[in-house]
C-alpha cells in the first residue's frame, strides 16, 4: 500500500517508524516530515495546512491511505477532501474534529450523553462569564473554546485571575477567534492520564494507557508545554479502570457522535483526571498525543498499517492488537527557552551512539538535515525513547541515551516517570 503521513513532529516519526516495519507498506511518504523521518520515509514539502496541496499530492502519487497526525488539517477538512476524491484516510471529518476544535461543542456533547466531566458553563458574553466565575468561586478553570496550540487553558487560583483571563481572551482577543467563546469549568484535582482508542465510526478498540508531563521543568514546575515526556503503561489506569473508561466515556462518545450525524473515525484521545479511582474527562483530542504516541509505537507489537486501515474502512471488529510487556519511556529534549522563544540552527551530535543503546530509538521532532549535520529547528526537538522491563529501567536507559547525545543548546526534564516509579517503591 502507498501511504502518506501528514505531519512533521515526534508523533509522526514514531508513526512512520512503525508503519515502515509493516509488510503492507510498499511506499511511505511524509509531508513535511523531518530529518529523522527522512530515514524511513520520503519527505515531501507540502505543509500540513495545505489541504489542496496534500490532496493533489495523494492523487498524483497513487496514495491508498493517508494518515493525519496533527489536529489542524483535520479541523480544516483534509479527511473530507480526501474522501471526496475516493482516497482512504485515517482521521475524523471536520465535523467530528469539532470534538477538539470546539471545547464548547465537546462539553455540550458530554452533558447530553452523561459523560463524566467537570461542571461548566459556555459563554460568548463577557459579563455573563464573569458572573458565573463570581457565583462559582476559585479555583476555577478558563478555557478558550477554539484551538489555541495548548495554551488556551488558565488554571485560575483566584477570582481576580479568572476575570483577568476572561478579559484577555474575550476582550483583548489574546487567542484570536479561539477565545470568542470560552468554557468556564470546575477545577478538578487528581492524577492525569492519557487514554487512546482507535475508532471506525462504530467500534472502538482501546490502546494502552500513557502519562504525559505537561510542565516544562522538573517537579511539574514551570509553564505548560506540548509535553516533555511520557511513559506507558500508566499504573493509575488499572485494567478495571480502562474498562470503565471504555464503557462510560469512549463508547458513549462514539455513539453520541454517530447520533449527532458526525460519526467519529480515527484515534480518540481522552485526557482524563482520575481521583479516588474515578475518571473524569478533561478534554478530547482527535489525534494521537505527542509525545504519548512515541511510547505507544515503541510498545506496539502488531501491524500498524492493518490497524489504521481497518479504522479507516470500518473493520476494527476484525483487529486484535498485541503489545510488548515492557514499559516504554520518552524523554523530550527541547531547545533552551522552550516553550518561550528559542534559537534554531544548533547542531546535534552523537545520535548514533544514543540509538545504539539496546531498546533505544531517538525520534526526531524539530530537526532538519544540512549536509551530513542534524540541526535543531523547533521547540521540541528529539524524543529519546527506551523500552525496559519496567518504568524504572526504561527511565534509566532513556537518560543514558540522553546523556550520550551531544547538544548543549538543548534541555530536558530529569524526572520523567516519577509518579510511576514512586508508586512502585
Ligand atoms: P486541556 O487542554 O483542556 O487538557 O488542559 C490542559 C491542562 O490543563 C490539562 O492537561 C490539565 O493539566 C489542566 N486542566 C484542564 N482542565 C482542568 C480542570 N478542569 N481542572 C484541573 N486542571 C485542568
Ligand atoms: N501530549 C499532549 C498532547 O499531545 O496534546
CSV table of C-alpha atoms and ligand atoms in Angstrom, one decimal:
chain,number,residue,atom,x,y,z
A,1,UNK,CA,0.0,0.0,0.0
A,2,UNK,CA,1.2,3.5,-0.8
A,3,UNK,CA,0.9,5.6,2.4
A,4,UNK,CA,1.1,9.3,3.1
A,5,UNK,CA,1.6,10.5,6.7
A,6,UNK,CA,0.8,14.2,7.3
A,7,UNK,CA,2.9,16.0,9.9
A,8,UNK,CA,6.5,16.5,10.9
A,9,UNK,CA,6.8,16.0,14.7
A,10,UNK,CA,7.9,13.3,17.0
A,11,UNK,CA,4.5,11.7,16.8
A,12,UNK,CA,4.8,11.4,13.0
A,13,UNK,CA,8.3,10.0,13.2
A,14,UNK,CA,7.0,7.3,15.6
A,15,UNK,CA,4.1,6.6,13.3
A,16,UNK,CA,6.3,6.4,10.2
A,17,UNK,CA,8.8,4.2,12.1
A,18,UNK,CA,6.0,1.7,13.0
A,19,UNK,CA,4.4,1.9,9.5
A,20,UNK,CA,7.7,1.2,7.7
A,21,UNK,CA,8.0,-2.1,9.6
A,22,UNK,CA,4.8,-3.4,8.1
A,23,UNK,CA,4.9,-5.8,5.1
A,24,UNK,CA,1.7,-3.9,4.0
A,25,UNK,CA,3.6,-0.7,3.5
A,26,UNK,CA,5.1,-0.5,0.0
A,27,UNK,CA,5.9,3.2,-0.3
A,28,UNK,CA,5.8,5.7,2.6
A,29,UNK,CA,5.7,9.5,2.2
A,30,UNK,CA,5.6,12.1,4.9
A,31,UNK,CA,4.5,15.8,4.4
A,32,UNK,CA,6.5,17.7,5.5
A,33,UNK,CA,8.5,15.2,7.7
A,34,UNK,CA,11.8,16.0,9.4
A,35,UNK,CA,15.4,14.7,9.4
A,36,UNK,CA,14.6,11.6,11.3
A,37,UNK,CA,11.5,10.7,9.3
A,38,UNK,CA,13.6,11.0,6.1
A,39,UNK,CA,15.4,7.8,7.2
A,40,UNK,CA,12.2,5.8,6.9
A,41,UNK,CA,10.0,7.7,4.5
A,42,UNK,CA,10.3,10.1,1.6
A,43,UNK,CA,9.7,13.6,2.8
A,44,UNK,CA,7.7,16.0,0.6
A,45,UNK,CA,7.5,19.7,1.0
A,46,UNK,CA,3.8,20.3,1.5
A,47,UNK,CA,2.6,22.0,4.6
A,48,UNK,CA,0.1,20.3,6.9
A,49,UNK,CA,-2.5,23.1,6.4
A,50,UNK,CA,-2.3,23.0,2.6
A,51,UNK,CA,-5.3,20.8,2.1
A,52,UNK,CA,-5.4,21.2,-1.7
A,53,UNK,CA,-1.7,20.5,-2.0
A,54,UNK,CA,-2.0,17.3,0.1
A,55,UNK,CA,-5.0,16.1,-1.9
A,56,UNK,CA,-3.2,16.7,-5.2
A,57,UNK,CA,0.0,15.0,-4.0
A,58,UNK,CA,-2.1,12.0,-2.9
A,59,UNK,CA,-3.8,11.8,-6.3
A,60,UNK,CA,-0.6,12.2,-8.3
A,61,UNK,CA,1.2,9.6,-6.3
A,62,UNK,CA,-1.4,6.9,-6.1
A,63,UNK,CA,-1.7,7.1,-2.4
A,64,UNK,CA,-4.0,4.5,-1.0
A,65,UNK,CA,-4.1,5.6,2.7
A,66,UNK,CA,-3.5,9.0,4.3
A,67,UNK,CA,-2.7,9.1,8.0
A,68,UNK,CA,-3.2,12.5,9.5
A,69,UNK,CA,-1.0,13.4,12.6
A,70,UNK,CA,-1.9,16.9,13.9
A,71,UNK,CA,-5.4,18.4,14.5
A,72,UNK,CA,-5.1,21.5,12.3
A,73,UNK,CA,-5.6,19.7,8.9
A,74,UNK,CA,-8.4,17.6,10.4
A,75,UNK,CA,-10.3,20.7,11.6
A,76,UNK,CA,-9.7,22.2,8.1
A,77,UNK,CA,-11.4,19.2,6.5
A,78,UNK,CA,-8.5,17.3,5.0
A,79,UNK,CA,-10.2,14.0,5.5
A,80,UNK,CA,-13.4,15.2,3.9
A,81,UNK,CA,-11.4,16.5,0.9
A,82,UNK,CA,-9.6,13.1,0.5
A,83,UNK,CA,-12.8,11.1,0.9
A,84,UNK,CA,-14.4,13.2,-1.8
A,85,UNK,CA,-11.6,12.1,-4.1
A,86,UNK,CA,-12.1,8.4,-3.1
A,87,UNK,CA,-8.8,8.3,-1.1
A,88,UNK,CA,-8.9,6.5,2.2
A,89,UNK,CA,-7.9,8.5,5.2
A,90,UNK,CA,-7.3,7.8,8.9
A,91,UNK,CA,-8.7,10.6,10.9
A,92,UNK,CA,-12.1,12.3,11.6
A,93,UNK,CA,-14.1,14.5,9.3
A,94,UNK,CA,-14.1,18.3,10.0
A,95,UNK,CA,-17.5,17.9,11.7
A,96,UNK,CA,-16.2,15.1,14.0
A,97,UNK,CA,-12.9,17.0,14.6
A,98,UNK,CA,-15.0,19.7,16.4
A,99,UNK,CA,-14.6,17.5,19.5
A,100,UNK,CA,-11.1,19.1,19.7
A,101,UNK,CA,-11.8,22.2,17.6
A,102,UNK,CA,-14.5,23.5,19.9
A,103,UNK,CA,-14.4,22.8,23.6
A,104,UNK,CA,-17.9,24.2,23.9
A,105,UNK,CA,-19.1,21.5,21.4
A,106,UNK,CA,-17.3,18.9,23.4
A,107,UNK,CA,-18.7,20.0,26.7
A,108,UNK,CA,-22.3,20.1,25.4
A,109,UNK,CA,-21.8,16.5,24.0
A,110,UNK,CA,-20.6,15.4,27.4
A,111,UNK,CA,-23.7,16.9,29.1
A,112,UNK,CA,-26.1,15.5,26.5
A,113,UNK,CA,-24.7,11.9,26.8
A,114,UNK,CA,-23.9,11.9,30.5
A,115,UNK,CA,-20.2,11.6,30.1
A,116,UNK,CA,-18.3,12.3,33.3
A,117,UNK,CA,-16.6,15.7,33.2
A,118,UNK,CA,-16.1,18.9,35.2
A,119,UNK,CA,-19.2,21.1,35.8
A,120,UNK,CA,-19.1,24.0,33.4
A,121,UNK,CA,-20.7,26.9,31.5
A,122,UNK,CA,-20.1,28.1,27.9
A,123,UNK,CA,-20.0,31.8,27.3
A,124,UNK,CA,-19.8,34.2,24.4
A,125,UNK,CA,-20.7,37.2,26.7
A,126,UNK,CA,-18.0,38.5,28.9
A,127,UNK,CA,-20.3,39.8,31.7
A,128,UNK,CA,-22.2,36.5,31.9
A,129,UNK,CA,-18.8,34.7,32.2
A,130,UNK,CA,-17.7,37.0,35.0
A,131,UNK,CA,-21.0,36.5,36.8
A,132,UNK,CA,-20.5,32.7,36.6
A,133,UNK,CA,-17.0,33.0,38.0
A,134,UNK,CA,-18.3,35.1,40.9
A,135,UNK,CA,-21.0,32.6,41.5
A,136,UNK,CA,-18.7,29.5,41.4
A,137,UNK,CA,-15.6,31.0,43.2
A,138,UNK,CA,-12.0,30.0,42.8
A,139,UNK,CA,-10.0,27.9,42.0
A,140,UNK,CA,-11.7,27.7,38.5
A,141,UNK,CA,-10.5,27.0,35.0
A,142,UNK,CA,-10.9,29.3,32.0
A,143,UNK,CA,-10.6,27.7,28.5
A,144,UNK,CA,-10.6,29.3,25.1
A,145,UNK,CA,-13.1,27.2,23.1
A,146,UNK,CA,-11.2,27.1,19.9
A,147,UNK,CA,-7.7,25.7,19.0
A,148,UNK,CA,-5.0,27.6,20.9
A,149,UNK,CA,-2.0,25.4,20.5
A,150,UNK,CA,-2.3,24.0,24.0
A,151,UNK,CA,-2.0,27.5,25.6
A,152,UNK,CA,-5.7,28.4,25.9
A,153,UNK,CA,-6.2,26.9,29.4
A,154,UNK,CA,-5.8,29.1,32.5
A,155,UNK,CA,-6.0,27.4,35.9
A,156,UNK,CA,-7.0,30.5,38.0
A,157,UNK,CA,-6.3,30.3,41.7
A,158,UNK,CA,-8.3,33.4,42.5
A,159,UNK,CA,-11.4,35.1,41.1
A,160,UNK,CA,-9.4,38.1,40.0
A,161,UNK,CA,-7.1,35.8,38.0
A,162,UNK,CA,-10.1,34.2,36.4
A,163,UNK,CA,-11.6,37.6,35.5
A,164,UNK,CA,-8.3,38.7,34.1
A,165,UNK,CA,-8.1,35.6,31.9
A,166,UNK,CA,-11.6,36.2,30.6
A,167,UNK,CA,-10.7,39.8,29.8
A,168,UNK,CA,-7.6,38.6,27.9
A,169,UNK,CA,-9.4,36.0,25.9
A,170,UNK,CA,-12.8,37.7,25.3
A,171,UNK,CA,-12.0,41.4,25.2
A,172,UNK,CA,-8.3,41.6,24.3
A,173,UNK,CA,-8.6,38.6,21.9
A,174,UNK,CA,-5.2,37.2,23.0
A,175,UNK,CA,-6.1,33.9,21.3
A,176,UNK,CA,-7.9,35.5,18.3
A,177,UNK,CA,-11.2,33.8,17.3
A,178,UNK,CA,-10.4,30.8,19.5
A,179,UNK,CA,-11.4,33.0,22.5
A,180,UNK,CA,-14.7,34.3,21.1
A,181,UNK,CA,-16.4,31.6,23.1
A,182,UNK,CA,-15.0,30.4,26.5
A,183,UNK,CA,-15.6,27.4,28.7
A,184,UNK,CA,-15.5,28.1,32.4
A,185,UNK,CA,-15.2,24.9,34.4
A,186,UNK,CA,-14.8,23.4,37.8
A,187,UNK,CA,-11.2,22.8,38.9
A,188,UNK,CA,-10.5,19.1,39.3
A,189,UNK,CA,-7.7,17.6,41.2
A,190,UNK,CA,-6.3,14.1,40.9
A,191,UNK,CA,-3.8,12.3,38.7
A,192,UNK,CA,-3.9,12.8,34.9
A,193,UNK,CA,-3.7,10.1,32.3
A,194,UNK,CA,-4.0,9.8,28.5
A,195,UNK,CA,-6.2,7.2,27.1
A,196,UNK,CA,-6.4,6.3,23.4
A,197,UNK,CA,-8.8,4.3,21.3
A,198,UNK,CA,-8.9,3.6,17.6
A,199,UNK,CA,-12.4,4.2,16.2
A,200,UNK,CA,-14.1,3.3,12.9
A,201,UNK,CA,-17.3,5.1,13.3
A,202,UNK,CA,-18.9,2.4,15.4
A,203,UNK,CA,-16.4,0.2,17.1
A,204,UNK,CA,-13.7,1.4,19.5
A,205,UNK,CA,-10.5,-0.5,20.1
A,206,UNK,CA,-8.7,0.6,23.2
A,207,UNK,CA,-4.9,1.1,23.0
A,208,UNK,CA,-2.7,1.2,26.1
A,209,UNK,CA,-2.5,4.0,28.6
A,210,UNK,CA,0.2,6.6,28.9
A,211,UNK,CA,1.1,9.5,31.1
A,212,UNK,CA,2.4,12.8,29.8
A,213,UNK,CA,4.4,15.5,31.7
A,214,UNK,CA,3.0,18.9,30.6
A,215,UNK,CA,5.1,21.2,32.7
A,216,UNK,CA,8.4,22.4,31.4
A,217,UNK,CA,10.6,21.8,34.4
A,218,UNK,CA,11.3,19.1,37.0
A,219,UNK,CA,8.8,18.6,39.8
A,220,UNK,CA,6.0,19.6,37.3
A,221,UNK,CA,7.0,23.3,37.7
A,222,UNK,CA,7.1,26.0,35.1
A,223,UNK,CA,4.8,26.8,32.1
A,224,UNK,CA,2.8,24.2,30.3
A,225,UNK,CA,4.2,22.7,27.1
A,226,UNK,CA,3.1,20.3,24.4
A,227,UNK,CA,4.5,17.5,26.6
A,228,UNK,CA,8.1,17.0,28.0
A,229,UNK,CA,8.0,13.2,28.3
A,230,UNK,CA,5.7,10.2,28.7
A,231,UNK,CA,5.6,6.6,29.7
A,232,UNK,CA,3.4,3.6,29.3
A,233,UNK,CA,1.8,1.8,30.9
A,234,UNK,CA,0.3,4.4,33.4
A,235,UNK,CA,-0.2,2.4,36.6
A,236,UNK,CA,-3.1,4.7,37.6
A,237,UNK,CA,-5.1,3.2,34.7
A,238,UNK,CA,-5.8,-0.3,36.0
A,239,UNK,CA,-7.5,-3.0,33.8
A,240,UNK,CA,-10.8,-2.3,35.6
A,241,UNK,CA,-10.4,1.4,35.2
A,242,UNK,CA,-9.6,1.0,31.4
A,243,UNK,CA,-12.9,-0.9,31.1
A,244,UNK,CA,-14.8,1.7,32.9
A,245,UNK,CA,-13.3,4.4,30.7
A,246,UNK,CA,-14.4,2.5,27.6
A,247,UNK,CA,-17.9,2.0,28.9
A,248,UNK,CA,-18.6,5.4,30.5
A,249,UNK,CA,-16.5,7.7,28.3
A,250,UNK,CA,-15.3,6.3,25.0
A,251,UNK,CA,-18.2,4.3,23.8
A,252,UNK,CA,-20.9,6.8,24.8
A,253,UNK,CA,-18.9,9.5,22.9
A,254,UNK,CA,-18.7,7.3,19.8
A,255,UNK,CA,-22.4,6.5,20.0
A,256,UNK,CA,-23.2,10.2,20.7
A,257,UNK,CA,-21.2,11.4,17.7
A,258,UNK,CA,-23.0,8.9,15.4
A,259,UNK,CA,-26.4,10.0,16.8
A,260,UNK,CA,-25.4,13.7,16.1
A,261,UNK,CA,-24.8,12.8,12.5
A,262,UNK,CA,-21.0,13.1,12.6
A,263,UNK,CA,-19.6,9.5,13.2
A,264,UNK,CA,-16.1,9.5,14.6
A,265,UNK,CA,-13.2,7.8,12.8
A,266,UNK,CA,-9.6,7.9,13.7
A,267,UNK,CA,-7.9,7.9,17.1
A,268,UNK,CA,-9.8,9.4,20.0
A,269,UNK,CA,-7.5,10.7,22.8
A,270,UNK,CA,-9.1,11.3,26.1
A,271,UNK,CA,-7.3,13.5,28.6
A,272,UNK,CA,-8.5,12.2,32.0
A,273,UNK,CA,-8.3,13.3,35.6
A,274,UNK,CA,-8.5,10.4,38.0
A,275,UNK,CA,-9.5,10.8,41.6
A,276,UNK,CA,-10.2,8.0,44.0
A,277,UNK,CA,-10.2,5.6,41.1
A,278,UNK,CA,-12.9,7.5,39.2
A,279,UNK,CA,-12.2,9.1,35.8
A,280,UNK,CA,-13.5,12.5,34.5
A,281,UNK,CA,-12.8,13.8,31.1
A,282,UNK,CA,-10.7,17.0,30.8
A,283,UNK,CA,-10.6,17.1,27.1
A,284,UNK,CA,-10.7,15.1,23.9
A,285,UNK,CA,-8.2,15.3,21.2
A,286,UNK,CA,-8.8,13.9,17.7
A,287,UNK,CA,-5.3,12.7,17.1
A,288,UNK,CA,-2.5,10.8,18.8
A,289,UNK,CA,-0.8,12.6,21.7
A,290,UNK,CA,2.7,13.9,21.2
A,291,UNK,CA,4.9,12.5,22.9
A,292,UNK,CA,2.5,9.7,24.1
A,293,UNK,CA,2.4,8.3,20.5
A,294,UNK,CA,6.2,7.6,20.8
A,295,UNK,CA,5.7,5.2,23.7
A,296,UNK,CA,2.6,3.6,22.2
A,297,UNK,CA,4.5,2.9,19.0
A,298,UNK,CA,7.5,1.6,20.9
A,299,UNK,CA,5.2,-1.0,22.7
A,300,UNK,CA,3.0,-1.9,19.7
A,301,UNK,CA,3.7,-5.5,18.6
A,302,UNK,CA,1.1,-5.6,15.7
A,303,UNK,CA,0.9,-4.4,12.2
A,304,UNK,CA,0.0,-0.6,12.4
A,305,UNK,CA,-0.9,-0.4,8.7
A,306,UNK,CA,-3.6,-3.1,9.1
A,307,UNK,CA,-5.0,-1.5,12.3
A,308,UNK,CA,-5.2,2.1,10.9
A,309,UNK,CA,-6.6,0.8,7.5
A,310,UNK,CA,-9.3,-1.1,9.5
A,311,UNK,CA,-10.2,2.0,11.4
A,312,UNK,CA,-10.4,4.0,8.1
A,313,UNK,CA,-12.7,1.3,6.5
A,314,UNK,CA,-15.0,0.3,9.3
A,315,UNK,CA,-13.3,-3.1,10.0
A,316,UNK,CA,-11.9,-2.6,13.5
A,317,UNK,CA,-14.0,-5.5,14.8
A,318,UNK,CA,-11.6,-7.8,12.9
A,319,UNK,CA,-8.5,-6.4,14.7
A,320,UNK,CA,-6.7,-7.5,17.8
A,321,UNK,CA,-3.7,-5.6,18.9
A,322,UNK,CA,-0.7,-7.1,20.7
A,323,UNK,CA,1.6,-5.0,22.9
A,324,UNK,CA,5.0,-5.7,24.3
A,325,UNK,CA,5.1,-6.4,28.0
A,326,UNK,CA,8.0,-4.0,28.5
A,327,UNK,CA,7.4,-0.4,29.7
A,328,UNK,CA,8.4,2.4,27.5
A,329,UNK,CA,9.5,6.0,28.2
A,330,UNK,CA,10.1,9.0,26.0
A,331,UNK,CA,12.2,12.0,27.3
A,332,UNK,CA,11.7,15.1,25.2
A,333,UNK,CA,14.8,17.2,24.5
A,334,UNK,CA,13.8,20.8,23.8
A,335,UNK,CA,15.6,23.9,22.7
A,336,UNK,CA,16.7,26.1,25.6
A,337,UNK,CA,14.0,28.7,26.1
A,338,UNK,CA,11.1,26.5,25.0
A,339,UNK,CA,8.1,26.9,25.5
A,340,UNK,CA,9.1,30.6,25.2
A,341,UNK,CA,11.4,32.0,22.5
A,342,UNK,CA,14.3,29.7,21.4
A,343,UNK,CA,17.1,29.7,18.9
A,344,UNK,CA,17.2,27.5,15.8
A,345,UNK,CA,20.1,26.0,13.9
A,346,UNK,CA,22.3,24.5,16.6
A,347,UNK,CA,24.0,21.2,15.7
A,348,UNK,CA,23.0,17.9,17.4
A,349,UNK,CA,25.7,15.2,17.6
A,350,UNK,CA,26.2,11.6,18.7
A,351,UNK,CA,22.6,10.5,17.8
A,352,UNK,CA,24.1,7.2,16.5
A,353,UNK,CA,25.6,6.5,19.9
A,354,UNK,CA,22.2,7.0,21.6
A,355,UNK,CA,20.4,4.9,19.0
A,356,UNK,CA,22.9,2.1,19.5
A,357,UNK,CA,21.8,1.5,23.1
A,358,UNK,CA,19.7,-1.6,23.4
A,359,UNK,CA,16.0,-0.8,23.3
A,360,UNK,CA,16.5,2.9,22.5
A,361,UNK,CA,15.1,4.8,19.5
A,362,UNK,CA,15.5,8.5,19.1
A,363,UNK,CA,12.5,10.0,17.4
A,364,UNK,CA,13.0,13.4,15.8
A,365,UNK,CA,10.6,16.3,16.1
A,366,UNK,CA,12.0,19.7,15.2
A,367,UNK,CA,15.1,18.7,13.2
A,368,UNK,CA,16.5,19.4,9.7
A,369,UNK,CA,19.4,17.8,7.9
A,370,UNK,CA,22.0,20.1,6.3
A,371,UNK,CA,24.9,18.3,4.5
A,372,UNK,CA,25.6,15.5,7.0
A,373,UNK,CA,24.6,17.5,10.0
A,374,UNK,CA,21.4,17.3,12.1
A,375,UNK,CA,20.3,20.8,13.2
A,376,UNK,CA,17.6,21.8,15.7
A,377,UNK,CA,14.7,23.6,14.0
A,378,UNK,CA,11.9,23.6,16.5
A,379,UNK,CA,10.9,23.9,20.2
A,380,UNK,CA,10.6,20.2,21.0
A,381,UNK,CA,13.5,18.6,19.1
A,382,UNK,CA,14.0,15.0,20.0
A,383,UNK,CA,12.0,12.2,21.7
A,384,UNK,CA,14.5,9.9,23.3
A,385,UNK,CA,12.6,6.6,23.7
A,386,UNK,CA,13.5,3.5,25.5
A,387,UNK,CA,12.0,0.1,26.4
A,388,UNK,CA,12.8,-1.5,29.7
A,389,UNK,CA,11.4,-4.4,31.9
A,390,UNK,CA,9.6,-1.7,34.0
A,391,UNK,CA,9.3,2.1,34.0
A,392,UNK,CA,12.4,2.5,36.2
A,393,UNK,CA,14.6,0.5,33.7
A,394,UNK,CA,13.1,2.3,30.7
A,395,UNK,CA,13.9,5.6,32.5
A,396,UNK,CA,17.5,4.7,33.2
A,397,UNK,CA,18.0,3.7,29.5
A,398,UNK,CA,16.3,6.8,28.2
A,399,UNK,CA,18.6,9.0,30.3
A,400,UNK,CA,21.6,7.0,29.3
A,401,UNK,CA,20.7,7.8,25.7
A,402,UNK,CA,20.0,11.5,26.6
A,403,UNK,CA,23.5,11.7,28.1
A,404,UNK,CA,25.1,10.1,25.0
A,405,UNK,CA,23.7,12.9,22.8
A,406,UNK,CA,25.9,16.0,22.4
A,407,UNK,CA,23.6,19.0,22.2
A,408,UNK,CA,24.5,21.9,24.5
A,409,UNK,CA,21.7,24.1,23.4
A,410,UNK,CA,19.0,21.6,24.5
A,411,UNK,CA,17.5,20.7,27.8
A,412,UNK,CA,15.2,18.0,29.2
A,413,UNK,CA,13.4,17.2,32.4
A,414,UNK,CA,15.3,14.7,34.5
A,415,UNK,CA,12.3,13.3,36.4
A,416,UNK,CA,10.0,11.8,33.6
A,417,UNK,CA,8.1,8.9,35.1
A,418,UNK,CA,8.4,10.0,38.7
A,419,UNK,CA,4.8,9.1,39.6
A,420,UNK,CA,5.0,5.5,38.3
A,421,UNK,CA,8.4,5.0,40.0
A,422,UNK,CA,7.3,6.4,43.3
A,423,UNK,CA,4.2,4.2,43.2
A,424,UNK,CA,6.3,1.0,42.7
A,425,UNK,CA,8.7,1.7,45.6
B,1,LIG,P1,-6.7,20.8,28.3
B,1,LIG,O1,-6.1,21.4,27.1
B,1,LIG,O2,-8.2,21.1,28.4
B,1,LIG,O3,-6.4,19.3,28.5
B,1,LIG,O4,-6.0,21.5,29.5
B,1,LIG,C1,-4.6,21.5,29.6
B,1,LIG,C2,-4.2,21.1,31.0
B,1,LIG,O5,-4.8,21.9,32.0
B,1,LIG,C3,-4.6,19.7,31.4
B,1,LIG,O6,-3.8,18.7,31.0
B,1,LIG,C4,-4.7,19.8,32.9
B,1,LIG,O7,-3.4,19.7,33.5
B,1,LIG,C5,-5.2,21.2,33.1
B,1,LIG,N1,-6.6,21.2,33.3
B,1,LIG,C6,-7.5,21.4,32.3
B,1,LIG,N2,-8.8,21.4,32.8
B,1,LIG,C7,-8.7,21.3,34.1
B,1,LIG,C8,-9.6,21.2,35.2
B,1,LIG,N3,-10.9,21.3,35.0
B,1,LIG,N4,-9.1,21.0,36.5
B,1,LIG,C9,-7.8,21.0,36.7
B,1,LIG,N5,-6.9,21.0,35.7
B,1,LIG,C10,-7.3,21.2,34.5
B,2,LIG,N1,0.9,15.5,24.8
B,2,LIG,C1,-0.4,16.0,24.9
B,2,LIG,C2,-0.9,16.3,23.5
B,2,LIG,O1,-0.5,15.8,22.5
B,2,LIG,O2,-1.9,17.1,23.5
